[in-house]
Short mmCIF file of C-alpha atoms in Angstrom, two decimals:
data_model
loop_
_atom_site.label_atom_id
_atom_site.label_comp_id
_atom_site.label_asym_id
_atom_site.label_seq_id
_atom_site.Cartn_x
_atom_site.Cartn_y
_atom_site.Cartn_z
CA UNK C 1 76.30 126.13 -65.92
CA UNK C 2 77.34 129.70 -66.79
CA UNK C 3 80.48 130.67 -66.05
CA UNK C 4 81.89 131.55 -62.20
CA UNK C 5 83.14 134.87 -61.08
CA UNK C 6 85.96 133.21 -59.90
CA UNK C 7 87.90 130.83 -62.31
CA UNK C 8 88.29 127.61 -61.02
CA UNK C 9 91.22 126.04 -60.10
CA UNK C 10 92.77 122.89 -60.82
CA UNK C 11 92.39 120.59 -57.42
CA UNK C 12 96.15 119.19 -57.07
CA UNK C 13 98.39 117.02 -54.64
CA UNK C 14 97.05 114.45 -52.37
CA UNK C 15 94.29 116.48 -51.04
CA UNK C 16 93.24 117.23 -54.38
CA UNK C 17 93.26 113.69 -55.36
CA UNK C 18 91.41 112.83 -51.87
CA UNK C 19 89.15 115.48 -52.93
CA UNK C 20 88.26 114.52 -56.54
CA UNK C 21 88.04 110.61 -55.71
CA UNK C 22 85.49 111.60 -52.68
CA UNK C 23 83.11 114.25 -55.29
CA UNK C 24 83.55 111.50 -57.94
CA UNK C 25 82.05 108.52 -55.60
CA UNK C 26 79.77 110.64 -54.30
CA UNK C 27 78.44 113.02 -57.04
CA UNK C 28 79.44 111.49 -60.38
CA UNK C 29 81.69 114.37 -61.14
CA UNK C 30 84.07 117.13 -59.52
CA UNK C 31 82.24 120.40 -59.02
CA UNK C 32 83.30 123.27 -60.21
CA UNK C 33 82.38 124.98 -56.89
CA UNK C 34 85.14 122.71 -55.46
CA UNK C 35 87.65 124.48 -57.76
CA UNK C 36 86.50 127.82 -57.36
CA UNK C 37 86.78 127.25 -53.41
CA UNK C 38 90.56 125.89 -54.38
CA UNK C 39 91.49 129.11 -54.37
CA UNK C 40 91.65 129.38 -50.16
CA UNK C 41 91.89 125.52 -48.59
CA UNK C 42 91.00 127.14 -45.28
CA UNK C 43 87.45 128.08 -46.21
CA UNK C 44 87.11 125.34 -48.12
CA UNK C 45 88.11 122.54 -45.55
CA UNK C 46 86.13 124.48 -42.95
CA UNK C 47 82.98 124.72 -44.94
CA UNK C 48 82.97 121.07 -45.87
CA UNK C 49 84.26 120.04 -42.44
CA UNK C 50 81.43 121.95 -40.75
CA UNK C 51 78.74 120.65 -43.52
CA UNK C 52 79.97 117.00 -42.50
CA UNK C 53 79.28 117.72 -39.05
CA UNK C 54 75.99 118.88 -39.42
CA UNK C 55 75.30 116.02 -41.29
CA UNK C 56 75.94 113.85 -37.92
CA UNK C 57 73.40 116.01 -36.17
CA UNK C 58 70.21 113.25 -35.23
CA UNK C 59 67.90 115.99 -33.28
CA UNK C 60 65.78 117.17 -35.90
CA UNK C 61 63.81 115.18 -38.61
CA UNK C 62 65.97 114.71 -42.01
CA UNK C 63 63.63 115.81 -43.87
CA UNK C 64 62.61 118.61 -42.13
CA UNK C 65 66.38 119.94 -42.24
CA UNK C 66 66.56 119.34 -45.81
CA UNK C 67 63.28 121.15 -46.86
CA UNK C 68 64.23 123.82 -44.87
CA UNK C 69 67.82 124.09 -46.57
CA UNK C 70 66.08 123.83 -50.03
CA UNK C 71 63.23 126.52 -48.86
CA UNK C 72 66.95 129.02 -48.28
CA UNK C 73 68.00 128.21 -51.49
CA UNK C 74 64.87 128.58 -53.32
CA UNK C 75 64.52 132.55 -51.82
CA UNK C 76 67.93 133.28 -51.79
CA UNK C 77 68.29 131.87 -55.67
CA UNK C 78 71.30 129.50 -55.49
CA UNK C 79 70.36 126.93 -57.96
CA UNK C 80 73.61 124.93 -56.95
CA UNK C 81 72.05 124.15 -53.31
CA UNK C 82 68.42 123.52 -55.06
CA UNK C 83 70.23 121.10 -57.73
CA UNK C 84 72.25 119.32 -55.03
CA UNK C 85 70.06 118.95 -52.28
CA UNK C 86 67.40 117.60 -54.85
CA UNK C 87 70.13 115.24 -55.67
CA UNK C 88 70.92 114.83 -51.81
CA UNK C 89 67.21 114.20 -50.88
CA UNK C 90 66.66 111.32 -53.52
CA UNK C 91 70.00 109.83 -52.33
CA UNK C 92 68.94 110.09 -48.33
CA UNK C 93 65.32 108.26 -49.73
CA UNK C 94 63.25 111.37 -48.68
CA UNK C 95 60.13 112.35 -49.93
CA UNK C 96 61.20 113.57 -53.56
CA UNK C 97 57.80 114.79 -54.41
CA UNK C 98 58.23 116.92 -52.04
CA UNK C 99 61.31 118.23 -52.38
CA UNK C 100 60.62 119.54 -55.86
CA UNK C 101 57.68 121.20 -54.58
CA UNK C 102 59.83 123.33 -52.46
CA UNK C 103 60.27 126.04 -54.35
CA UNK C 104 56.13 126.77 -54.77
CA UNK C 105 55.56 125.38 -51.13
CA UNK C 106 53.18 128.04 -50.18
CA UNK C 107 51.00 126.97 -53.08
CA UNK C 108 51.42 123.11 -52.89
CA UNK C 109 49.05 121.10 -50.81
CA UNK C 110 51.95 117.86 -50.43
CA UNK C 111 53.17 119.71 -47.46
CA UNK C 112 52.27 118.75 -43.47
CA UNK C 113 51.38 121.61 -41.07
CA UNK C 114 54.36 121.11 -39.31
CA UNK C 115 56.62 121.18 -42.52
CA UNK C 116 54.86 124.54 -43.65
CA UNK C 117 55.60 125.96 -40.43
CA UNK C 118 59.82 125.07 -40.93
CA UNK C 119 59.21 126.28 -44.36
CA UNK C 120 58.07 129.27 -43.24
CA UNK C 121 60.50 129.52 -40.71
CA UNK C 122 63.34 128.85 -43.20
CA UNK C 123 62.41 131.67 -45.18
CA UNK C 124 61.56 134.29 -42.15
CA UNK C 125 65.16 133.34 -40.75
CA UNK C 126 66.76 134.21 -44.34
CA UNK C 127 64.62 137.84 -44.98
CA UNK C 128 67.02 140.84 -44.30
CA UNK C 129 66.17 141.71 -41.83
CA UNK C 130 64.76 138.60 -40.14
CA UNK C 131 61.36 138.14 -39.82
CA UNK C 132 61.17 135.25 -37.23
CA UNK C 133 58.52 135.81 -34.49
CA UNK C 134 58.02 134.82 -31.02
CA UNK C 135 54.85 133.03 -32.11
CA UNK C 136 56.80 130.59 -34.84
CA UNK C 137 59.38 129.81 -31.93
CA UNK C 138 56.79 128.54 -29.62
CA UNK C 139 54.94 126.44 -32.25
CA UNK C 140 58.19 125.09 -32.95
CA UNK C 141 59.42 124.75 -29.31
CA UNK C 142 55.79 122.87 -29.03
CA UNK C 143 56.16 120.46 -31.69
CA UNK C 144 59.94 119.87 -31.97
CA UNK C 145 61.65 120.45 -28.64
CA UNK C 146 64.40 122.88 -27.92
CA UNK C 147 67.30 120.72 -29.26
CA UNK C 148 65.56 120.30 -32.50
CA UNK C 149 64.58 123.33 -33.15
CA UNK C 150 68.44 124.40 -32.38
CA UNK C 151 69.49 122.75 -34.58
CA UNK C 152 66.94 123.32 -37.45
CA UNK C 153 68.23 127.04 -36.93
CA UNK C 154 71.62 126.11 -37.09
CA UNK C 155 70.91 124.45 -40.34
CA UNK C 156 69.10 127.49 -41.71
CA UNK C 157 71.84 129.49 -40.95
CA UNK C 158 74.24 127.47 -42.44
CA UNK C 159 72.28 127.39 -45.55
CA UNK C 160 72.28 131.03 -45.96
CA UNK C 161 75.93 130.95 -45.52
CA UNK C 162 75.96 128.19 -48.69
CA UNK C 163 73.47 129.47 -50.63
CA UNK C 164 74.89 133.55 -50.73
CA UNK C 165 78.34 132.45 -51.12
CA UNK C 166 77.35 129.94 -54.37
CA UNK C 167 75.06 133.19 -55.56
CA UNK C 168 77.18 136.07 -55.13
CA UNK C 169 80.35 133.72 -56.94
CA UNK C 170 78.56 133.19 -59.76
CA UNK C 171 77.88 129.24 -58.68
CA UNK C 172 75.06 127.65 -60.23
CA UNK C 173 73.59 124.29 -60.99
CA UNK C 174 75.55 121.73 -62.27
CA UNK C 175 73.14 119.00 -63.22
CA UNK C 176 73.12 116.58 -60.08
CA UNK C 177 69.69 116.06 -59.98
CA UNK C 178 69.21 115.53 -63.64
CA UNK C 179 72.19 112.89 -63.71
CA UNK C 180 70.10 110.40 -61.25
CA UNK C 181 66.99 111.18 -63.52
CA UNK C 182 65.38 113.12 -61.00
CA UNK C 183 61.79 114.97 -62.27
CA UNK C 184 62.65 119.00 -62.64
CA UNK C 185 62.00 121.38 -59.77
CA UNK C 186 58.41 122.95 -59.92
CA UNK C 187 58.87 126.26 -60.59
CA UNK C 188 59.02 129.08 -58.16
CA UNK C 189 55.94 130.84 -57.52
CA UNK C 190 55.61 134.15 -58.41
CA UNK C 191 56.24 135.40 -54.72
CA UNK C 192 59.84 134.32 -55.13
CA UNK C 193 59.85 135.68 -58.21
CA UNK C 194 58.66 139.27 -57.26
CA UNK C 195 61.26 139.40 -54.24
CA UNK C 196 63.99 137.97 -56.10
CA UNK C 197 63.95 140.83 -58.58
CA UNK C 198 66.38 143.45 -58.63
#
């Protein structure tokens, strides 16, 4: 991991304690993103609180939720969410051949019609500006239901909120996936690439 634009902190008293004994269960280690976020509790607590919430959410597949989070982070270019929901993914028992395929899902034939069209989705939501049409809605609506589909968007745009702040704070991968022996992401395909560029 390269450095962060933001130093981070040192995560103290009982919440930091709370804090580091809940990453280290969970994760193996205490991410650095934790102590860059030190900085303000508020957003911190908020973020995570919210993330645990959505995490409770049953309306929508898993899966599809976390493809779609990993389809954000492979446009956007946070390899922190890729890393961790990679890690995430193999620890929920989803379809890990799939999730490393996420970043060339376009090109990949592993993926169902319905799971290309939340891919797609994923990635119209996160364009600037959006490119989400009427049409995707209603094959969503069709195949997922209103609720689901609310909160697949929800998800999305939470993602976007996760994946800019990690990239624009200099927060990259830390090596979750590769801890648990996890196969390496394919590669993204040279769309990404091309709109990725500066």
């Amino acid at each position: 991991m390269t450095s962060t634009r933001i130093p981070p902190k040192e995560l103290t008293g009982l919440y930091g304690a709370i804090v580091k004994m809940f990453a280290g269960r969970t994760f193996g280690l205490v991410p650095k993103s934790l102590g860059v976020m030190w900085h303000h509790l508020p957003v911190l607590k908020a973020s995570m609180g919210f993330g645990q919430k959505l995490q409770k959410w049953d309306q929508c597949d898993e899966s599809l939720k976390s493809y779609a989070h990993m389809a954000v982070a492979s446009l956007v270019g946070c390899s922190f969410c890729l890393d961790f929901n990679y890690f995430m993914a193999h620890n929920h028992g989803l379809d890990l051949g799939k999730a490393r395929e996420i970043p060339r899902w376009k090109e990949s034939d592993v993926f169902t019609s319905l799971e290309r069209e939340v891919l797609g989705y994923a990635e119209a939501m996160s364009q600037t500006p959006p490119t989400v049409t009427d049409e995707m809605v209603a094959r969503l609506r069709a195949q997922l239901g209103d609720a689901a589909l609310i909160e697949l968007t929800t998800v999305v745009g939470f993602a976007n909120l996760t994946t800019r702040s990690n990239t624009a704070l200099g927060i990259e991968s830390e090596g979750f996936a590769a801890s648990c022996g996890l196969k390496p992401m394919a590669q993204p395909s040279a769309r990404l690439r091309e709109a990725s560029a500066p």
